[in-house]
Amino acid sequence: MLGCGVKTSSVNNVVSALSSWRNRDGWTKKWRLGKKIAGYLKPYRTKFALWYGLRLFSSTLALVVPYATARLIDDLITGLSTLPFWIGVIIGSSALGMICRQVSKYKMNMLILDAKLDLKMSAMDRMLSYGLGWHEERPTGKKLQQVSSGSTGFRNILRFMSRQSTDIIVGLVGVTVVFASMNVVYGIIAATYVAIYLTVEFLGNRRQAPEVKTMHEISETRSAKIHDIVSSVQTVKSLGLTSHVNKEVRSAEQLLNKQAQRVHFIGTSKWTILNIVSMAALGTLLYIIGSDVLSGAQTPGMLALFVSYTGRIRGSLAQISGFADMLVRSFIGLGRIEPFLKESEVKETQVPQWNELTLKDVYFSYKSKKVLSGVNL
C-alpha cells in the first residue's frame, strides 16, 4: 500500500506540474483562441485545402530540377546521350510548377481577403454590441488599434500558411527524407541540424514574445492618445495645451522606440546563434558528402544535388527565422482582438431618461481667466 501511495503521489505531482506549466503559459487560452479563429476559415476550408494542395505540389516540383541537373551531369561525364530528356524534364517541371504556384497564389489571396474581412466585421459588430460602460473603460483609438492588429495578424498567418509553409515543409521534410534514402548518415546529420536550429528558434521566440506583447500594448496606448488629440484638436488649441500634448506624444513615441530596441536586440542575438549553428552543420554535411565523392561512393552529379538540397534546407530554415518575428507579432495581435470575439453577451447600459436638466451656480473659464460665472438654468 505504501508503494502504491508513493506512486500515486508522484503521478499527481507530475500532473500538477504539467497543469501549472500549461496554465502559466496560457496554452488553454491560446487553444480556445485558435479554435475560434479557425472557425472563420470554416466557410473556405474546402477551397483552402484545394489551393494549399496545389501550392504544395508546386513546391515539390522544385525538387525535380536539382535531381534532373545532377543526372544530366553524370550522364554527360559517362557519355550517355540523355541531354534532351533531362532538359525536357527541367523545363517541363519548372513551367508546371510556376503555373501551379501562380494560380494557387492568386486564389489564396482572394480567399484570405474575404476571411480577413469576415473576422474584422465580426469583431466590429461584437464591439458595437457591448454596453456603454464597457466602451467608457477603453479609449476609442486603442480599440481600433486592437481590431486592426488582430485582423492584420490573421491575414499574415494565413499568408504564411498558404505560401512559405509549403516551401518549408518540402525543404525540411522532403530533403531530409531524400538524404536519408541515399545515406542514413546524411539524413541523421540533416535531421539533427534542423532539430537544433528549430530549438534555438523556439527558445528565442519564447523569450521575445513577452517583449512584443508589451510593445503592442504601448502602441495601442499611443494610438489612443493620438486619436483623442486628433478628435479634439480645436479644444486642445483653444485651451493652449499644444505644448503639453506634444510632450505626451513624444514621451509615448520614445517609450515605444525603447521597447522596439529591446525586441530587435533579442532578435539579433538569436540570428547570430542560428548562423553559427548553420555554418557548423552545413560545413560538416558538405565535408562528408565531398569525401564520399572523392572516394567514389557518390558521383559528381550527386555533389551538385547535395549542394542544392543543403541550400534548400538552409533557405527553409531562414524563411522560418525571417517570418518568426512576423508570426509572433501576428499571434499576439490575434490575442489582442480576443475581447471582441467573446461569446458572452454584454448587457447594454440603460441611458437614464431625464425630464429636465438643471444648472446651478456654474462658471466657465478660458485658460486661467473666468469668462462666465453664476450661471443658473
mmCIF file of C-alpha atoms in Angstrom:
data_model
loop_
_atom_site.group_PDB
_atom_site.id
_atom_site.type_symbol
_atom_site.label_atom_id
_atom_site.label_comp_id
_atom_site.label_asym_id
_atom_site.label_seq_id
_atom_site.Cartn_x
_atom_site.Cartn_y
_atom_site.Cartn_z
ATOM 1 C CA MET A 1 0.000 0.000 0.000
ATOM 2 C CA LEU A 2 2.868 2.320 0.772
ATOM 3 C CA GLY A 3 4.369 1.741 -2.677
ATOM 4 C CA CYS A 4 1.022 2.464 -4.349
ATOM 5 C CA GLY A 5 0.649 5.626 -2.321
ATOM 6 C CA VAL A 6 4.070 6.879 -3.329
ATOM 7 C CA LYS A 7 3.377 6.053 -6.950
ATOM 8 C CA THR A 8 0.017 7.855 -6.929
ATOM 9 C CA SER A 9 1.547 10.854 -5.208
ATOM 10 C CA SER A 10 4.312 11.030 -7.822
ATOM 11 C CA VAL A 11 1.810 10.841 -10.642
ATOM 12 C CA ASN A 12 -0.271 13.593 -9.050
ATOM 13 C CA ASN A 13 2.822 15.768 -8.693
ATOM 14 C CA VAL A 14 3.668 15.296 -12.363
ATOM 15 C CA VAL A 15 0.098 16.055 -13.441
ATOM 16 C CA SER A 16 0.024 19.119 -11.191
ATOM 17 C CA ALA A 17 3.326 20.373 -12.600
ATOM 18 C CA LEU A 18 2.170 19.878 -16.182
ATOM 19 C CA SER A 19 -1.133 21.591 -15.420
ATOM 20 C CA SER A 20 0.607 24.567 -13.834
ATOM 21 C CA TRP A 21 3.058 24.827 -16.763
ATOM 22 C CA ARG A 22 0.182 24.779 -19.220
ATOM 23 C CA ASN A 23 -1.795 27.405 -17.311
ATOM 24 C CA ARG A 24 1.233 29.604 -16.755
ATOM 25 C CA ASP A 25 1.949 29.761 -20.461
ATOM 26 C CA GLY A 26 -1.702 30.233 -21.338
ATOM 27 C CA TRP A 27 -1.889 27.233 -23.654
ATOM 28 C CA THR A 28 -5.558 26.657 -22.849
ATOM 29 C CA LYS A 29 -6.376 30.253 -23.700
ATOM 30 C CA LYS A 30 -4.340 30.047 -26.913
ATOM 31 C CA TRP A 31 -6.103 26.834 -27.904
ATOM 32 C CA ARG A 32 -9.535 28.412 -27.417
ATOM 33 C CA LEU A 33 -8.497 31.449 -29.438
ATOM 34 C CA GLY A 34 -7.057 29.228 -32.160
ATOM 35 C CA LYS A 35 -10.311 27.272 -32.426
ATOM 36 C CA LYS A 36 -12.289 30.499 -32.603
ATOM 37 C CA ILE A 37 -10.058 31.924 -35.337
ATOM 38 C CA ALA A 38 -10.167 28.642 -37.260
ATOM 39 C CA GLY A 39 -13.937 28.987 -37.256
ATOM 40 C CA TYR A 40 -13.619 31.985 -39.560
ATOM 41 C CA LEU A 41 -11.932 29.720 -42.111
ATOM 42 C CA LYS A 42 -14.718 27.127 -41.976
ATOM 43 C CA PRO A 43 -16.668 28.538 -44.952
ATOM 44 C CA TYR A 44 -13.457 28.444 -47.003
ATOM 45 C CA ARG A 45 -11.841 25.222 -45.799
ATOM 46 C CA THR A 46 -12.557 23.207 -48.967
ATOM 47 C CA LYS A 47 -11.099 25.871 -51.241
ATOM 48 C CA PHE A 48 -8.236 26.466 -48.817
ATOM 49 C CA ALA A 49 -7.324 22.742 -48.849
ATOM 50 C CA LEU A 50 -7.529 22.654 -52.662
ATOM 51 C CA TRP A 51 -5.282 25.648 -53.283
ATOM 52 C CA TYR A 52 -2.930 24.649 -50.466
ATOM 53 C CA GLY A 53 -2.519 21.216 -52.062
ATOM 54 C CA LEU A 54 -1.773 22.849 -55.408
ATOM 55 C CA ARG A 55 0.861 25.056 -53.787
ATOM 56 C CA LEU A 56 2.405 22.046 -52.026
ATOM 57 C CA PHE A 57 2.572 20.223 -55.367
ATOM 58 C CA SER A 58 4.375 23.164 -56.993
ATOM 59 C CA SER A 59 6.890 23.280 -54.117
ATOM 60 C CA THR A 60 7.545 19.551 -54.508
ATOM 61 C CA LEU A 61 8.216 20.009 -58.223
ATOM 62 C CA ALA A 62 11.064 22.353 -57.292
ATOM 63 C CA LEU A 63 12.998 19.289 -56.046
ATOM 64 C CA VAL A 64 12.906 17.770 -59.528
ATOM 65 C CA VAL A 65 15.170 20.382 -61.133
ATOM 66 C CA PRO A 66 18.281 19.714 -58.935
ATOM 67 C CA TYR A 67 17.825 15.967 -59.358
ATOM 68 C CA ALA A 68 17.485 16.238 -63.147
ATOM 69 C CA THR A 69 20.543 18.512 -63.244
ATOM 70 C CA ALA A 70 22.591 16.014 -61.229
ATOM 71 C CA ARG A 71 21.592 13.152 -63.537
ATOM 72 C CA LEU A 72 22.390 15.288 -66.560
ATOM 73 C CA ILE A 73 25.912 15.991 -65.244
ATOM 74 C CA ASP A 74 26.571 12.318 -64.548
ATOM 75 C CA ASP A 75 25.271 11.259 -67.969
ATOM 76 C CA LEU A 76 27.456 13.822 -69.712
ATOM 77 C CA ILE A 77 30.517 12.568 -67.831
ATOM 78 C CA THR A 78 29.760 8.931 -68.669
ATOM 79 C CA GLY A 79 28.950 9.759 -72.306
ATOM 80 C CA LEU A 80 25.227 8.876 -72.264
ATOM 81 C CA SER A 81 23.068 10.816 -74.731
ATOM 82 C CA THR A 82 20.208 11.765 -72.401
ATOM 83 C CA LEU A 83 20.658 15.516 -72.738
ATOM 84 C CA PRO A 84 17.293 16.227 -74.484
ATOM 85 C CA PHE A 85 15.358 14.124 -71.970
ATOM 86 C CA TRP A 86 16.726 15.786 -68.827
ATOM 87 C CA ILE A 87 16.475 19.263 -70.333
ATOM 88 C CA GLY A 88 12.834 18.493 -71.108
ATOM 89 C CA VAL A 89 12.290 17.359 -67.520
ATOM 90 C CA ILE A 90 13.871 20.555 -66.175
ATOM 91 C CA ILE A 91 11.839 22.861 -68.451
ATOM 92 C CA GLY A 92 8.594 20.928 -68.018
ATOM 93 C CA SER A 93 8.737 20.709 -64.216
ATOM 94 C CA SER A 94 9.751 24.369 -63.930
ATOM 95 C CA ALA A 95 6.900 25.541 -66.176
ATOM 96 C CA LEU A 96 4.284 23.351 -64.459
ATOM 97 C CA GLY A 97 5.483 24.429 -61.015
ATOM 98 C CA MET A 98 5.320 28.109 -61.967
ATOM 99 C CA ILE A 99 1.761 27.784 -63.309
ATOM 100 C CA CYS A 100 0.544 25.909 -60.218
ATOM 101 C CA ARG A 101 2.253 28.403 -57.914
ATOM 102 C CA GLN A 102 0.754 31.480 -59.577
ATOM 103 C CA VAL A 103 -2.759 30.024 -59.728
ATOM 104 C CA SER A 104 -2.705 28.970 -56.064
ATOM 105 C CA LYS A 105 -1.216 32.333 -55.054
ATOM 106 C CA TYR A 106 -3.984 34.292 -56.769
ATOM 107 C CA LYS A 107 -6.786 32.101 -55.433
ATOM 108 C CA MET A 108 -5.363 32.134 -51.915
ATOM 109 C CA ASN A 109 -5.063 35.927 -51.916
ATOM 110 C CA MET A 110 -8.750 36.271 -52.772
ATOM 111 C CA LEU A 111 -9.716 33.758 -50.088
ATOM 112 C CA ILE A 112 -7.561 35.427 -47.425
ATOM 113 C CA LEU A 113 -9.025 38.871 -48.145
ATOM 114 C CA ASP A 114 -12.553 37.506 -47.685
ATOM 115 C CA ALA A 115 -11.636 35.684 -44.457
ATOM 116 C CA LYS A 116 -9.932 38.787 -43.052
ATOM 117 C CA LEU A 117 -12.998 40.892 -43.836
ATOM 118 C CA ASP A 118 -15.247 38.372 -42.050
ATOM 119 C CA LEU A 119 -13.059 38.455 -38.944
ATOM 120 C CA LYS A 120 -12.779 42.243 -38.878
ATOM 121 C CA MET A 121 -16.509 42.836 -39.346
ATOM 122 C CA SER A 122 -17.342 40.219 -36.722
ATOM 123 C CA ALA A 123 -15.052 41.987 -34.235
ATOM 124 C CA MET A 124 -16.565 45.385 -35.095
ATOM 125 C CA ASP A 125 -20.121 44.059 -34.763
ATOM 126 C CA ARG A 126 -19.294 42.480 -31.415
ATOM 127 C CA MET A 127 -17.621 45.674 -30.206
ATOM 128 C CA LEU A 128 -20.652 47.785 -31.140
ATOM 129 C CA SER A 129 -22.954 45.367 -29.309
ATOM 130 C CA TYR A 130 -21.157 45.916 -25.984
ATOM 131 C CA GLY A 131 -22.580 48.231 -23.375
ATOM 132 C CA LEU A 132 -21.682 51.865 -22.821
ATOM 133 C CA GLY A 133 -19.867 51.027 -19.597
ATOM 134 C CA TRP A 134 -17.527 48.686 -21.475
ATOM 135 C CA HIS A 135 -16.759 51.381 -24.051
ATOM 136 C CA GLU A 136 -16.146 54.060 -21.443
ATOM 137 C CA GLU A 137 -13.353 51.967 -19.920
ATOM 138 C CA ARG A 138 -11.447 51.717 -23.225
ATOM 139 C CA PRO A 139 -10.232 54.616 -25.410
ATOM 140 C CA THR A 140 -11.557 54.515 -28.967
ATOM 141 C CA GLY A 141 -8.103 54.689 -30.544
ATOM 142 C CA LYS A 142 -6.952 51.681 -28.539
ATOM 143 C CA LYS A 143 -9.971 49.607 -29.558
ATOM 144 C CA LEU A 144 -9.493 50.408 -33.249
ATOM 145 C CA GLN A 145 -5.789 49.551 -32.993
ATOM 146 C CA GLN A 146 -6.618 46.177 -31.416
ATOM 147 C CA VAL A 147 -9.094 45.298 -34.173
ATOM 148 C CA SER A 148 -6.632 46.388 -36.862
ATOM 149 C CA SER A 149 -3.723 44.430 -35.307
ATOM 150 C CA GLY A 150 -5.844 41.306 -34.902
ATOM 151 C CA SER A 151 -7.255 41.248 -38.431
ATOM 152 C CA THR A 152 -3.844 42.043 -39.949
ATOM 153 C CA GLY A 153 -2.250 39.293 -37.861
ATOM 154 C CA PHE A 154 -4.919 36.858 -39.050
ATOM 155 C CA ARG A 155 -4.150 37.767 -42.669
ATOM 156 C CA ASN A 156 -0.384 37.416 -42.160
ATOM 157 C CA ILE A 157 -0.748 33.967 -40.594
ATOM 158 C CA LEU A 158 -2.904 32.761 -43.467
ATOM 159 C CA ARG A 159 -0.436 34.166 -45.981
ATOM 160 C CA PHE A 160 2.404 32.339 -44.285
ATOM 161 C CA MET A 161 0.421 29.103 -44.256
ATOM 162 C CA SER A 162 -0.551 29.410 -47.914
ATOM 163 C CA ARG A 163 2.876 30.459 -49.230
ATOM 164 C CA GLN A 164 6.024 29.890 -47.199
ATOM 165 C CA SER A 165 4.803 26.876 -45.208
ATOM 166 C CA THR A 166 4.730 24.615 -48.280
ATOM 167 C CA ASP A 167 8.297 25.533 -49.251
ATOM 168 C CA ILE A 168 9.402 24.938 -45.667
ATOM 169 C CA ILE A 169 7.710 21.517 -45.455
ATOM 170 C CA VAL A 170 9.272 20.365 -48.716
ATOM 171 C CA GLY A 171 12.636 21.948 -47.924
ATOM 172 C CA LEU A 172 12.934 20.347 -44.496
ATOM 173 C CA VAL A 173 10.971 17.103 -44.520
ATOM 174 C CA GLY A 174 11.319 16.295 -48.226
ATOM 175 C CA VAL A 175 15.044 16.980 -48.483
ATOM 176 C CA THR A 176 15.835 15.173 -45.205
ATOM 177 C CA VAL A 177 13.965 12.091 -46.431
ATOM 178 C CA VAL A 178 15.859 12.206 -49.752
ATOM 179 C CA PHE A 179 19.183 12.457 -47.892
ATOM 180 C CA ALA A 180 18.278 9.531 -45.628
ATOM 181 C CA SER A 181 17.281 7.407 -48.646
ATOM 182 C CA MET A 182 20.749 7.920 -50.140
ATOM 183 C CA ASN A 183 22.721 7.506 -46.928
ATOM 184 C CA VAL A 184 21.469 7.205 -43.371
ATOM 185 C CA VAL A 185 24.347 9.358 -42.086
ATOM 186 C CA TYR A 186 23.300 12.212 -44.390
ATOM 187 C CA GLY A 187 19.750 12.005 -43.084
ATOM 188 C CA ILE A 188 20.839 11.936 -39.413
ATOM 189 C CA ILE A 189 23.074 14.993 -39.834
ATOM 190 C CA ALA A 190 20.360 16.912 -41.694
ATOM 191 C CA ALA A 191 17.683 15.978 -39.126
ATOM 192 C CA THR A 192 19.976 16.942 -36.215
ATOM 193 C CA TYR A 193 20.750 20.275 -37.828
ATOM 194 C CA VAL A 194 17.052 21.011 -38.339
ATOM 195 C CA ALA A 195 16.195 19.981 -34.762
ATOM 196 C CA ILE A 196 18.910 22.176 -33.188
ATOM 197 C CA TYR A 197 18.011 25.131 -35.396
ATOM 198 C CA LEU A 198 14.298 24.924 -34.600
ATOM 199 C CA THR A 199 15.028 24.545 -30.872
ATOM 200 C CA VAL A 200 17.133 27.720 -30.828
ATOM 201 C CA GLU A 201 14.448 29.474 -32.888
ATOM 202 C CA PHE A 202 11.708 28.387 -30.486
ATOM 203 C CA LEU A 203 13.618 29.466 -27.375
ATOM 204 C CA GLY A 204 14.453 32.831 -28.937
ATOM 205 C CA ASN A 205 10.834 33.444 -29.907
ATOM 206 C CA ARG A 206 9.677 32.364 -26.462
ATOM 207 C CA ARG A 207 11.941 34.996 -24.938
ATOM 208 C CA GLN A 208 10.873 37.615 -27.466
ATOM 209 C CA ALA A 209 7.109 37.110 -27.235
ATOM 210 C CA PRO A 210 6.516 38.948 -23.902
ATOM 211 C CA GLU A 211 8.515 41.920 -25.164
ATOM 212 C CA VAL A 212 6.475 42.006 -28.379
ATOM 213 C CA LYS A 213 3.247 41.894 -26.349
ATOM 214 C CA THR A 214 4.445 44.851 -24.284
ATOM 215 C CA MET A 215 5.271 46.694 -27.496
ATOM 216 C CA HIS A 216 1.717 46.071 -28.760
ATOM 217 C CA GLU A 217 0.256 47.456 -25.530
ATOM 218 C CA ILE A 218 2.449 50.563 -25.732
ATOM 219 C CA SER A 219 1.483 51.048 -29.379
ATOM 220 C CA GLU A 220 -2.219 50.807 -28.514
ATOM 221 C CA THR A 221 -1.844 53.369 -25.728
ATOM 222 C CA ARG A 222 -0.013 55.702 -28.087
ATOM 223 C CA SER A 223 -2.706 55.269 -30.738
ATOM 224 C CA ALA A 224 -5.376 56.081 -28.148
ATOM 225 C CA LYS A 225 -3.608 59.336 -27.241
ATOM 226 C CA ILE A 226 -3.172 60.356 -30.870
ATOM 227 C CA HIS A 227 -6.812 59.548 -31.653
ATOM 228 C CA ASP A 228 -8.034 61.631 -28.711
ATOM 229 C CA ILE A 229 -5.846 64.562 -29.775
ATOM 230 C CA VAL A 230 -6.940 64.477 -33.411
ATOM 231 C CA SER A 231 -10.614 64.197 -32.486
ATOM 232 C CA SER A 232 -10.394 67.247 -30.188
ATOM 233 C CA VAL A 233 -7.678 69.316 -31.857
ATOM 234 C CA GLN A 234 -9.726 72.543 -31.697
ATOM 235 C CA THR A 235 -10.218 72.158 -27.955
ATOM 236 C CA VAL A 236 -6.505 71.476 -27.436
ATOM 237 C CA LYS A 237 -5.533 74.615 -29.331
ATOM 238 C CA SER A 238 -8.148 76.849 -27.738
ATOM 239 C CA LEU A 239 -7.081 75.801 -24.235
ATOM 240 C CA GLY A 240 -3.405 76.331 -25.030
ATOM 241 C CA LEU A 241 -2.492 72.698 -24.393
ATOM 242 C CA THR A 242 -0.494 72.145 -27.594
ATOM 243 C CA SER A 243 2.895 72.093 -25.873
ATOM 244 C CA HIS A 244 1.674 69.713 -23.150
ATOM 245 C CA VAL A 245 0.081 67.370 -25.692
ATOM 246 C CA ASN A 246 3.242 67.315 -27.822
ATOM 247 C CA LYS A 247 5.262 66.281 -24.780
ATOM 248 C CA GLU A 248 2.864 63.432 -24.073
ATOM 249 C CA VAL A 249 3.004 62.170 -27.661
ATOM 250 C CA ARG A 250 6.805 62.426 -27.734
ATOM 251 C CA SER A 251 7.028 60.516 -24.450
ATOM 252 C CA ALA A 252 4.790 57.759 -25.836
ATOM 253 C CA GLU A 253 6.863 57.535 -29.037
ATOM 254 C CA GLN A 254 10.122 57.349 -27.080
ATOM 255 C CA LEU A 255 8.730 54.577 -24.884
ATOM 256 C CA LEU A 256 7.657 52.640 -27.991
ATOM 257 C CA ASN A 257 11.077 53.082 -29.619
ATOM 258 C CA LYS A 258 12.835 51.886 -26.477
ATOM 259 C CA GLN A 259 10.707 48.752 -26.367
ATOM 260 C CA ALA A 260 11.278 48.137 -30.093
ATOM 261 C CA GLN A 261 15.032 48.283 -29.495
ATOM 262 C CA ARG A 262 14.732 45.557 -26.859
ATOM 263 C CA VAL A 263 12.792 43.362 -29.284
ATOM 264 C CA HIS A 264 15.377 43.916 -32.039
ATOM 265 C CA PHE A 265 18.258 43.110 -29.673
ATOM 266 C CA ILE A 266 16.736 39.732 -28.802
ATOM 267 C CA GLY A 267 16.137 39.039 -32.494
ATOM 268 C CA THR A 268 19.724 39.929 -33.426
ATOM 269 C CA SER A 269 21.141 37.673 -30.698
ATOM 270 C CA LYS A 270 19.002 34.805 -31.929
ATOM 271 C CA TRP A 271 20.123 35.321 -35.545
ATOM 272 C CA THR A 272 23.793 35.257 -34.518
ATOM 273 C CA ILE A 273 23.434 31.898 -32.757
ATOM 274 C CA LEU A 274 21.438 30.445 -35.660
ATOM 275 C CA ASN A 275 24.076 31.450 -38.205
ATOM 276 C CA ILE A 276 26.809 29.773 -36.149
ATOM 277 C CA VAL A 277 24.737 26.579 -35.952
ATOM 278 C CA SER A 278 24.077 26.688 -39.707
ATOM 279 C CA MET A 279 27.707 27.160 -40.674
ATOM 280 C CA ALA A 280 28.831 24.278 -38.454
ATOM 281 C CA ALA A 281 26.123 21.853 -39.629
ATOM 282 C CA LEU A 282 26.308 22.624 -43.344
ATOM 283 C CA GLY A 283 30.105 22.569 -43.304
ATOM 284 C CA THR A 284 30.068 19.116 -41.686
ATOM 285 C CA LEU A 285 27.482 17.773 -44.131
ATOM 286 C CA LEU A 286 29.263 19.057 -47.235
ATOM 287 C CA TYR A 287 32.610 17.751 -45.969
ATOM 288 C CA ILE A 288 31.233 14.218 -45.550
ATOM 289 C CA ILE A 289 29.499 14.286 -48.939
ATOM 290 C CA GLY A 290 32.602 15.711 -50.636
ATOM 291 C CA SER A 291 34.718 12.952 -49.105
ATOM 292 C CA ASP A 292 32.296 10.344 -50.441
ATOM 293 C CA VAL A 293 32.557 11.867 -53.929
ATOM 294 C CA LEU A 294 36.365 11.717 -53.805
ATOM 295 C CA SER A 295 36.250 8.100 -52.663
ATOM 296 C CA GLY A 296 33.849 7.183 -55.455
ATOM 297 C CA ALA A 297 30.902 6.431 -53.182
ATOM 298 C CA GLN A 298 28.978 9.299 -54.769
ATOM 299 C CA THR A 299 29.071 10.795 -58.272
ATOM 300 C CA PRO A 300 29.966 14.421 -59.141
ATOM 301 C CA GLY A 301 26.353 14.996 -60.134
ATOM 302 C CA MET A 302 25.228 13.929 -56.678
ATOM 303 C CA LEU A 303 27.588 16.517 -55.189
ATOM 304 C CA ALA A 304 25.777 19.205 -57.153
ATOM 305 C CA LEU A 305 22.486 17.747 -55.943
ATOM 306 C CA PHE A 306 23.592 17.816 -52.313
ATOM 307 C CA VAL A 307 24.836 21.402 -52.610
ATOM 308 C CA SER A 308 21.443 22.433 -53.999
ATOM 309 C CA TYR A 309 19.469 20.484 -51.406
ATOM 310 C CA THR A 310 21.530 21.691 -48.434
ATOM 311 C CA GLY A 311 20.950 25.206 -49.710
ATOM 312 C CA ARG A 312 17.235 24.444 -49.759
ATOM 313 C CA ILE A 313 17.347 23.283 -46.135
ATOM 314 C CA ARG A 314 19.191 26.444 -45.163
ATOM 315 C CA GLY A 315 16.720 28.543 -47.150
ATOM 316 C CA SER A 316 13.721 26.898 -45.482
ATOM 317 C CA LEU A 317 15.141 27.494 -42.011
ATOM 318 C CA ALA A 318 15.984 31.079 -42.948
ATOM 319 C CA GLN A 319 12.360 31.510 -44.017
ATOM 320 C CA ILE A 320 11.234 30.306 -40.603
ATOM 321 C CA SER A 321 13.544 32.800 -38.917
ATOM 322 C CA GLY A 322 12.595 35.583 -41.305
ATOM 323 C CA PHE A 323 8.897 35.107 -40.675
ATOM 324 C CA ALA A 324 9.174 34.178 -36.986
ATOM 325 C CA ASP A 325 9.079 37.800 -35.828
ATOM 326 C CA MET A 326 6.072 38.463 -38.027
ATOM 327 C CA LEU A 327 4.292 35.360 -36.732
ATOM 328 C CA VAL A 328 4.985 36.296 -33.100
ATOM 329 C CA ARG A 329 3.521 39.759 -33.714
ATOM 330 C CA SER A 330 0.581 38.250 -35.605
ATOM 331 C CA PHE A 331 -0.339 35.755 -32.882
ATOM 332 C CA ILE A 332 -0.062 38.439 -30.225
ATOM 333 C CA GLY A 333 -2.211 40.697 -32.407
ATOM 334 C CA LEU A 334 -4.808 37.922 -32.534
ATOM 335 C CA GLY A 335 -4.680 37.753 -28.747
ATOM 336 C CA ARG A 336 -5.339 41.500 -28.557
ATOM 337 C CA ILE A 337 -8.520 41.142 -30.643
ATOM 338 C CA GLU A 338 -9.896 38.391 -28.376
ATOM 339 C CA PRO A 339 -12.092 40.745 -26.256
ATOM 340 C CA PHE A 340 -14.075 41.493 -29.409
ATOM 341 C CA LEU A 341 -14.647 37.807 -30.192
ATOM 342 C CA LYS A 342 -16.032 36.645 -26.849
ATOM 343 C CA GLU A 343 -19.289 34.772 -26.934
ATOM 344 C CA SER A 344 -20.571 36.262 -23.683
ATOM 345 C CA GLU A 345 -23.161 38.944 -24.110
ATOM 346 C CA VAL A 346 -22.503 42.300 -22.509
ATOM 347 C CA LYS A 347 -25.750 43.923 -21.489
ATOM 348 C CA GLU A 348 -26.402 47.357 -22.929
ATOM 349 C CA THR A 349 -26.210 50.140 -20.359
ATOM 350 C CA GLN A 350 -29.572 51.815 -19.936
ATOM 351 C CA VAL A 351 -29.376 55.533 -20.608
ATOM 352 C CA PRO A 352 -31.327 57.374 -17.902
ATOM 353 C CA GLN A 353 -34.349 59.360 -19.067
ATOM 354 C CA TRP A 354 -34.223 62.889 -17.689
ATOM 355 C CA ASN A 355 -37.291 65.117 -17.660
ATOM 356 C CA GLU A 356 -35.207 68.220 -17.067
ATOM 357 C CA LEU A 357 -31.603 69.388 -16.692
ATOM 358 C CA THR A 358 -30.718 71.963 -14.048
ATOM 359 C CA LEU A 359 -27.548 74.067 -13.820
ATOM 360 C CA LYS A 360 -26.830 75.919 -10.574
ATOM 361 C CA ASP A 361 -24.023 78.400 -9.978
ATOM 362 C CA VAL A 362 -21.884 77.164 -12.910
ATOM 363 C CA TYR A 363 -18.848 79.091 -14.152
ATOM 364 C CA PHE A 364 -16.774 78.836 -17.360
ATOM 365 C CA SER A 365 -13.106 79.786 -17.841
ATOM 366 C CA TYR A 366 -10.738 80.259 -20.739
ATOM 367 C CA LYS A 367 -7.200 79.265 -19.789
ATOM 368 C CA SER A 368 -6.835 80.904 -16.340
ATOM 369 C CA LYS A 369 -9.484 83.624 -16.693
ATOM 370 C CA LYS A 370 -13.150 83.258 -15.797
ATOM 371 C CA VAL A 371 -15.385 84.398 -18.631
ATOM 372 C CA LEU A 372 -18.781 83.443 -17.146
ATOM 373 C CA SER A 373 -19.892 82.832 -13.590
ATOM 374 C CA GLY A 374 -23.091 82.332 -11.647
ATOM 375 C CA VAL A 375 -24.906 80.575 -14.476
ATOM 376 C CA ASN A 376 -28.242 79.125 -13.362
ATOM 377 C CA LEU A 377 -30.674 77.271 -15.655
#
